Amino acid sequence: MDFLDEILITENKINSKVCELGQKITHDYKDKNLLLVGILKGSIMFFTDLSREINIYNCTLDFIQVSSYTGMIRNNKINILKNLSTEDITNFDVLIIEDILESGHTLEFVKNMINSKNPKSLKTCVLLDKPELHKINIKADYVGFEIPDKFVIGYGMDYNEKYRNLPFIGVLNKKYI
Ligand code: IMP
Ligand code: MG
């Protein structure tokens, strides 16, 4: 796999982190009316694996899709490509599931959008966080791994829509960028 510089997080490490997060969320939400909201497309693998580690089976799953990146370049405007299909979220304890927190703008945008629909409560869960690159003051409530300033692919994350189905998280070789 010459498109990789290194494997940053192996499948095994992802699995045990997802189990750990699932247990915490199960504990924190056992008496709540949980609505999991995945941000497409990057969170797909994390969302499907994590949702099966949350042992609360009357929870509701939904997705929104926003786009703000072309390759590695952030576009100024964040666009909503798909909105929630749950009409009324006022009775739900919403947990947003995101792949990675970089500048923080995407998660902030989605948080504000969902907050404007008056959920009962709102928290966030990200698999990866690049704290050095935050441009705003933001903190996810649940974080899988903190990682350095590297562009990663795999386990849902892409470079120009490629590499999402890698089962681990790797660093893309610069000559492929
Ligand atoms: P932010 O808005 O700068 O925090 O960026 C978050 C979004 O950018 C995530 O939803 C990802 O889709 C994407 N992103 C940020 N860093 C990476 C990366 O290293 N690899 C792949 N996608 C990334
Ligand atoms: Mg994304």
PDB file of C-alpha atoms and ligand atoms in Angstrom:
ATOM      1  CA  MET A   1       0.000   0.000   0.000  1.00  0.00           C
ATOM      2  CA  ASP A   2       2.374   2.656  -1.276  1.00  0.00           C
ATOM      3  CA  PHE A   3      -0.261   5.400  -0.764  1.00  0.00           C
ATOM      4  CA  LEU A   4       0.362   5.119   2.992  1.00  0.00           C
ATOM      5  CA  ASP A   5       3.124   6.752   5.041  1.00  0.00           C
ATOM      6  CA  GLU A   6       2.171   4.800   8.134  1.00  0.00           C
ATOM      7  CA  ILE A   7      -0.685   3.029   9.878  1.00  0.00           C
ATOM      8  CA  LEU A   8      -1.609   5.401  12.679  1.00  0.00           C
ATOM      9  CA  ILE A   9      -4.363   3.381  14.401  1.00  0.00           C
ATOM     10  CA  THR A  10      -4.834  -0.349  13.802  1.00  0.00           C
ATOM     11  CA  GLU A  11      -8.159  -2.147  13.467  1.00  0.00           C
ATOM     12  CA  ASN A  12      -7.677  -3.688  16.934  1.00  0.00           C
ATOM     13  CA  LYS A  13      -7.059  -0.330  18.579  1.00  0.00           C
ATOM     14  CA  ILE A  14     -10.117   1.150  16.846  1.00  0.00           C
ATOM     15  CA  ASN A  15     -12.268  -1.786  18.005  1.00  0.00           C
ATOM     16  CA  SER A  16     -11.286  -1.527  21.654  1.00  0.00           C
ATOM     17  CA  LYS A  17     -11.754   2.257  21.683  1.00  0.00           C
ATOM     18  CA  VAL A  18     -15.208   1.911  20.089  1.00  0.00           C
ATOM     19  CA  CYS A  19     -16.158  -0.672  22.778  1.00  0.00           C
ATOM     20  CA  GLU A  20     -14.948   1.664  25.525  1.00  0.00           C
ATOM     21  CA  LEU A  21     -16.901   4.625  24.113  1.00  0.00           C
ATOM     22  CA  GLY A  22     -19.999   2.440  23.643  1.00  0.00           C
ATOM     23  CA  GLN A  23     -19.895   1.406  27.301  1.00  0.00           C
ATOM     24  CA  LYS A  24     -19.575   5.001  28.503  1.00  0.00           C
ATOM     25  CA  ILE A  25     -22.427   6.181  26.283  1.00  0.00           C
ATOM     26  CA  THR A  26     -24.623   3.220  27.335  1.00  0.00           C
ATOM     27  CA  HIS A  27     -24.047   4.172  30.957  1.00  0.00           C
ATOM     28  CA  ASP A  28     -24.676   7.900  30.405  1.00  0.00           C
ATOM     29  CA  TYR A  29     -27.805   7.488  28.255  1.00  0.00           C
ATOM     30  CA  LYS A  30     -29.543   4.450  29.756  1.00  0.00           C
ATOM     31  CA  ASP A  31     -32.543   6.449  31.018  1.00  0.00           C
ATOM     32  CA  LYS A  32     -32.645   8.889  28.116  1.00  0.00           C
ATOM     33  CA  ASN A  33     -34.327   9.097  24.732  1.00  0.00           C
ATOM     34  CA  LEU A  34     -31.237   8.816  22.575  1.00  0.00           C
ATOM     35  CA  LEU A  35     -31.036  10.124  19.010  1.00  0.00           C
ATOM     36  CA  LEU A  36     -27.706   9.374  17.342  1.00  0.00           C
ATOM     37  CA  VAL A  37     -26.907  11.768  14.507  1.00  0.00           C
ATOM     38  CA  GLY A  38     -24.060  10.751  12.203  1.00  0.00           C
ATOM     39  CA  ILE A  39     -22.358  13.345  10.044  1.00  0.00           C
ATOM     40  CA  LEU A  40     -21.998  11.880   6.544  1.00  0.00           C
ATOM     41  CA  LYS A  41     -19.940  10.579   5.032  1.00  0.00           C
ATOM     42  CA  GLY A  42     -16.829  10.444   7.220  1.00  0.00           C
ATOM     43  CA  SER A  43     -18.520   9.007  10.319  1.00  0.00           C
ATOM     44  CA  ILE A  44     -20.158   5.995   8.602  1.00  0.00           C
ATOM     45  CA  MET A  45     -17.836   3.257   9.924  1.00  0.00           C
ATOM     46  CA  PHE A  46     -17.546   4.804  13.385  1.00  0.00           C
ATOM     47  CA  PHE A  47     -21.313   5.368  13.523  1.00  0.00           C
ATOM     48  CA  THR A  48     -22.278   1.817  12.553  1.00  0.00           C
ATOM     49  CA  ASP A  49     -19.702   0.185  14.852  1.00  0.00           C
ATOM     50  CA  LEU A  50     -20.362   2.504  17.808  1.00  0.00           C
ATOM     51  CA  SER A  51     -24.154   2.238  17.527  1.00  0.00           C
ATOM     52  CA  ARG A  52     -23.864  -1.555  17.961  1.00  0.00           C
ATOM     53  CA  GLU A  53     -21.774  -1.071  21.114  1.00  0.00           C
ATOM     54  CA  ILE A  54     -24.458   1.131  22.668  1.00  0.00           C
ATOM     55  CA  ASN A  55     -26.760  -1.310  24.436  1.00  0.00           C
ATOM     56  CA  ILE A  56     -29.830   0.896  24.263  1.00  0.00           C
ATOM     57  CA  TYR A  57     -32.041  -0.534  21.564  1.00  0.00           C
ATOM     58  CA  ASN A  58     -34.900   1.938  21.547  1.00  0.00           C
ATOM     59  CA  CYS A  59     -32.579   4.635  20.298  1.00  0.00           C
ATOM     60  CA  THR A  60     -33.149   6.421  16.986  1.00  0.00           C
ATOM     61  CA  LEU A  61     -30.547   6.771  14.228  1.00  0.00           C
ATOM     62  CA  ASP A  62     -30.393   9.690  11.825  1.00  0.00           C
ATOM     63  CA  PHE A  63     -27.883  11.407   9.564  1.00  0.00           C
ATOM     64  CA  ILE A  64     -27.015  14.785   8.227  1.00  0.00           C
ATOM     65  CA  GLN A  65     -24.553  15.548   5.482  1.00  0.00           C
ATOM     66  CA  VAL A  66     -22.494  18.696   5.195  1.00  0.00           C
ATOM     67  CA  SER A  67     -19.635  19.470   2.900  1.00  0.00           C
ATOM     68  CA  SER A  68     -16.812  21.891   3.481  1.00  0.00           C
ATOM     69  CA  TYR A  69     -13.739  20.172   2.057  1.00  0.00           C
ATOM     70  CA  THR A  70     -12.368  19.600  -1.438  1.00  0.00           C
ATOM     71  CA  GLY A  71      -9.350  17.319  -1.111  1.00  0.00           C
ATOM     72  CA  MET A  72      -7.474  18.876   1.817  1.00  0.00           C
ATOM     73  CA  ILE A  73      -8.646  22.429   1.194  1.00  0.00           C
ATOM     74  CA  ARG A  74     -11.362  23.809   3.445  1.00  0.00           C
ATOM     75  CA  ASN A  75     -14.065  25.735   1.569  1.00  0.00           C
ATOM     76  CA  ASN A  76     -15.240  28.873   3.318  1.00  0.00           C
ATOM     77  CA  LYS A  77     -18.880  27.965   3.258  1.00  0.00           C
ATOM     78  CA  ILE A  78     -20.301  24.848   4.889  1.00  0.00           C
ATOM     79  CA  ASN A  79     -23.205  23.467   2.836  1.00  0.00           C
ATOM     80  CA  ILE A  80     -26.035  21.267   4.108  1.00  0.00           C
ATOM     81  CA  LEU A  81     -26.374  18.431   1.596  1.00  0.00           C
ATOM     82  CA  LYS A  82     -28.857  16.348   3.633  1.00  0.00           C
ATOM     83  CA  ASN A  83     -30.856  17.447   6.650  1.00  0.00           C
ATOM     84  CA  LEU A  84     -32.195  15.310   9.535  1.00  0.00           C
ATOM     85  CA  SER A  85     -35.210  13.188   8.647  1.00  0.00           C
ATOM     86  CA  THR A  86     -36.470  13.327  12.265  1.00  0.00           C
ATOM     87  CA  GLU A  87     -38.887  16.260  12.175  1.00  0.00           C
ATOM     88  CA  ASP A  88     -39.336  17.029  15.857  1.00  0.00           C
ATOM     89  CA  ILE A  89     -36.306  16.476  18.089  1.00  0.00           C
ATOM     90  CA  THR A  90     -37.590  18.301  21.177  1.00  0.00           C
ATOM     91  CA  ASN A  91     -38.042  14.986  23.037  1.00  0.00           C
ATOM     92  CA  PHE A  92     -34.622  13.616  22.133  1.00  0.00           C
ATOM     93  CA  ASP A  93     -31.251  13.558  23.845  1.00  0.00           C
ATOM     94  CA  VAL A  94     -29.120  14.075  20.763  1.00  0.00           C
ATOM     95  CA  LEU A  95     -25.585  12.737  20.411  1.00  0.00           C
ATOM     96  CA  ILE A  96     -23.732  13.897  17.288  1.00  0.00           C
ATOM     97  CA  ILE A  97     -21.235  11.349  15.933  1.00  0.00           C
ATOM     98  CA  GLU A  98     -18.337  12.747  13.893  1.00  0.00           C
ATOM     99  CA  ASP A  99     -15.167  11.235  12.468  1.00  0.00           C
ATOM    100  CA  ILE A 100     -12.671  13.971  13.196  1.00  0.00           C
ATOM    101  CA  LEU A 101     -12.368  17.389  14.773  1.00  0.00           C
ATOM    102  CA  GLU A 102      -9.852  19.666  13.054  1.00  0.00           C
ATOM    103  CA  SER A 103     -10.594  23.424  12.957  1.00  0.00           C
ATOM    104  CA  GLY A 104     -13.870  22.725  14.765  1.00  0.00           C
ATOM    105  CA  HIS A 105     -15.986  24.639  12.230  1.00  0.00           C
ATOM    106  CA  THR A 106     -17.928  21.609  10.946  1.00  0.00           C
ATOM    107  CA  LEU A 107     -18.919  20.336  14.396  1.00  0.00           C
ATOM    108  CA  GLU A 108     -19.749  23.863  15.571  1.00  0.00           C
ATOM    109  CA  PHE A 109     -21.963  24.396  12.520  1.00  0.00           C
ATOM    110  CA  VAL A 110     -23.834  21.109  13.038  1.00  0.00           C
ATOM    111  CA  LYS A 111     -24.183  21.745  16.797  1.00  0.00           C
ATOM    112  CA  ASN A 112     -25.721  25.174  16.145  1.00  0.00           C
ATOM    113  CA  MET A 113     -28.044  23.787  13.517  1.00  0.00           C
ATOM    114  CA  ILE A 114     -29.307  21.020  15.813  1.00  0.00           C
ATOM    115  CA  ASN A 115     -29.520  23.320  18.835  1.00  0.00           C
ATOM    116  CA  SER A 116     -31.820  25.608  16.858  1.00  0.00           C
ATOM    117  CA  LYS A 117     -34.307  22.688  16.767  1.00  0.00           C
ATOM    118  CA  ASN A 118     -34.420  22.640  20.603  1.00  0.00           C
ATOM    119  CA  PRO A 119     -33.384  19.085  21.523  1.00  0.00           C
ATOM    120  CA  LYS A 120     -33.791  17.989  25.161  1.00  0.00           C
ATOM    121  CA  SER A 121     -29.993  17.760  25.368  1.00  0.00           C
ATOM    122  CA  LEU A 122     -27.082  17.836  22.934  1.00  0.00           C
ATOM    123  CA  LYS A 123     -23.634  16.246  23.169  1.00  0.00           C
ATOM    124  CA  THR A 124     -20.907  15.326  20.715  1.00  0.00           C
ATOM    125  CA  CYS A 125     -18.691  12.298  20.138  1.00  0.00           C
ATOM    126  CA  VAL A 126     -15.668  12.281  17.809  1.00  0.00           C
ATOM    127  CA  LEU A 127     -13.361   9.390  17.028  1.00  0.00           C
ATOM    128  CA  LEU A 128     -10.345  11.610  16.350  1.00  0.00           C
ATOM    129  CA  ASP A 129      -9.312  15.057  17.539  1.00  0.00           C
ATOM    130  CA  LYS A 130      -6.428  17.217  16.269  1.00  0.00           C
ATOM    131  CA  PRO A 131      -6.255  19.682  19.213  1.00  0.00           C
ATOM    132  CA  GLU A 132      -3.332  21.630  17.691  1.00  0.00           C
ATOM    133  CA  LEU A 133      -5.504  22.634  14.743  1.00  0.00           C
ATOM    134  CA  HIS A 134      -8.613  23.954  16.511  1.00  0.00           C
ATOM    135  CA  LYS A 135      -9.484  27.432  15.237  1.00  0.00           C
ATOM    136  CA  ILE A 136     -12.300  27.989  17.706  1.00  0.00           C
ATOM    137  CA  ASN A 137     -12.887  27.064  21.316  1.00  0.00           C
ATOM    138  CA  ILE A 138     -14.574  23.682  21.027  1.00  0.00           C
ATOM    139  CA  LYS A 139     -14.417  20.415  22.951  1.00  0.00           C
ATOM    140  CA  ALA A 140     -16.210  17.191  22.095  1.00  0.00           C
ATOM    141  CA  ASP A 141     -17.894  15.429  25.028  1.00  0.00           C
ATOM    142  CA  TYR A 142     -16.524  12.016  24.000  1.00  0.00           C
ATOM    143  CA  VAL A 143     -13.171  11.685  22.191  1.00  0.00           C
ATOM    144  CA  GLY A 144     -11.591   8.460  20.913  1.00  0.00           C
ATOM    145  CA  PHE A 145      -8.017   9.480  20.124  1.00  0.00           C
ATOM    146  CA  GLU A 146      -6.065  12.728  20.049  1.00  0.00           C
ATOM    147  CA  ILE A 147      -3.785  12.728  17.000  1.00  0.00           C
ATOM    148  CA  PRO A 148      -1.063  15.084  15.684  1.00  0.00           C
ATOM    149  CA  ASP A 149      -1.347  17.379  12.652  1.00  0.00           C
ATOM    150  CA  LYS A 150      -1.464  14.682   9.957  1.00  0.00           C
ATOM    151  CA  PHE A 151      -3.943  14.058   7.147  1.00  0.00           C
ATOM    152  CA  VAL A 152      -5.530  10.683   7.808  1.00  0.00           C
ATOM    153  CA  ILE A 153      -7.561   8.303   5.666  1.00  0.00           C
ATOM    154  CA  GLY A 154      -9.533   5.118   6.230  1.00  0.00           C
ATOM    155  CA  TYR A 155     -12.301   3.885   8.545  1.00  0.00           C
ATOM    156  CA  GLY A 156     -14.711   6.276   6.779  1.00  0.00           C
ATOM    157  CA  MET A 157     -12.292   9.115   6.162  1.00  0.00           C
ATOM    158  CA  ASP A 158     -11.357  10.073   2.631  1.00  0.00           C
ATOM    159  CA  TYR A 159      -9.030  11.982   0.406  1.00  0.00           C
ATOM    160  CA  ASN A 160     -11.090  13.117  -2.615  1.00  0.00           C
ATOM    161  CA  GLU A 161     -13.679  10.385  -1.865  1.00  0.00           C
ATOM    162  CA  LYS A 162     -11.089   7.571  -1.905  1.00  0.00           C
ATOM    163  CA  TYR A 163      -9.792   5.235   0.832  1.00  0.00           C
ATOM    164  CA  ARG A 164     -12.935   5.323   3.037  1.00  0.00           C
ATOM    165  CA  ASN A 165     -13.126   1.505   3.163  1.00  0.00           C
ATOM    166  CA  LEU A 166      -9.652   0.945   4.608  1.00  0.00           C
ATOM    167  CA  PRO A 167     -10.298  -0.979   7.855  1.00  0.00           C
ATOM    168  CA  PHE A 168      -7.646   1.002   9.779  1.00  0.00           C
ATOM    169  CA  ILE A 169      -6.586   4.667  10.003  1.00  0.00           C
ATOM    170  CA  GLY A 170      -3.479   5.623   8.041  1.00  0.00           C
ATOM    171  CA  VAL A 171      -1.490   8.691   7.048  1.00  0.00           C
ATOM    172  CA  LEU A 172      -1.635   9.476   3.333  1.00  0.00           C
ATOM    173  CA  ASN A 173       1.708   9.629   1.547  1.00  0.00           C
ATOM    174  CA  LYS A 174       2.399  13.199   0.357  1.00  0.00           C
ATOM    175  CA  LYS A 175       3.103  12.119  -3.194  1.00  0.00           C
ATOM    176  CA  TYR A 176      -0.569  11.107  -3.515  1.00  0.00           C
ATOM    177  CA  ILE A 177      -1.789  14.570  -2.538  1.00  0.00           C
TER     178      ILE A 177
HETATM  179  P1  IMP B   1     -13.094  20.857  10.663  1.00  0.00           P
HETATM  180  O1  IMP B   1     -14.343  21.524  10.215  1.00  0.00           O
HETATM  181  O2  IMP B   1     -11.868  21.632  10.228  1.00  0.00           O
HETATM  182  O3  IMP B   1     -13.061  20.554  12.129  1.00  0.00           O
HETATM  183  O4  IMP B   1     -12.946  19.536   9.871  1.00  0.00           O
HETATM  184  C1  IMP B   1     -13.737  18.461  10.112  1.00  0.00           C
HETATM  185  C2  IMP B   1     -14.105  17.724   8.853  1.00  0.00           C
HETATM  186  O5  IMP B   1     -13.042  17.716   7.909  1.00  0.00           O
HETATM  187  C3  IMP B   1     -14.371  16.295   9.195  1.00  0.00           C
HETATM  188  O6  IMP B   1     -15.755  16.095   9.144  1.00  0.00           O
HETATM  189  C4  IMP B   1     -13.655  15.505   8.126  1.00  0.00           C
HETATM  190  O7  IMP B   1     -14.608  15.086   7.169  1.00  0.00           O
HETATM  191  C5  IMP B   1     -12.710  16.440   7.478  1.00  0.00           C
HETATM  192  N1  IMP B   1     -11.313  16.169   7.877  1.00  0.00           N
HETATM  193  C6  IMP B   1     -10.558  16.876   8.745  1.00  0.00           C
HETATM  194  N2  IMP B   1      -9.344  16.341   8.882  1.00  0.00           N
HETATM  195  C7  IMP B   1      -9.318  15.263   8.090  1.00  0.00           C
HETATM  196  C8  IMP B   1      -8.314  14.253   7.807  1.00  0.00           C
HETATM  197  O8  IMP B   1      -7.187  14.245   8.329  1.00  0.00           O
HETATM  198  N3  IMP B   1      -8.703  13.285   6.934  1.00  0.00           N
HETATM  199  C9  IMP B   1      -9.922  13.224   6.347  1.00  0.00           C
HETATM  200  N4  IMP B   1     -10.872  14.133   6.585  1.00  0.00           N
HETATM  201  C10 IMP B   1     -10.564  15.148   7.444  1.00  0.00           C
HETATM  202 MG    MG B   2     -16.685  15.132   7.684  1.00  0.00          MG
END
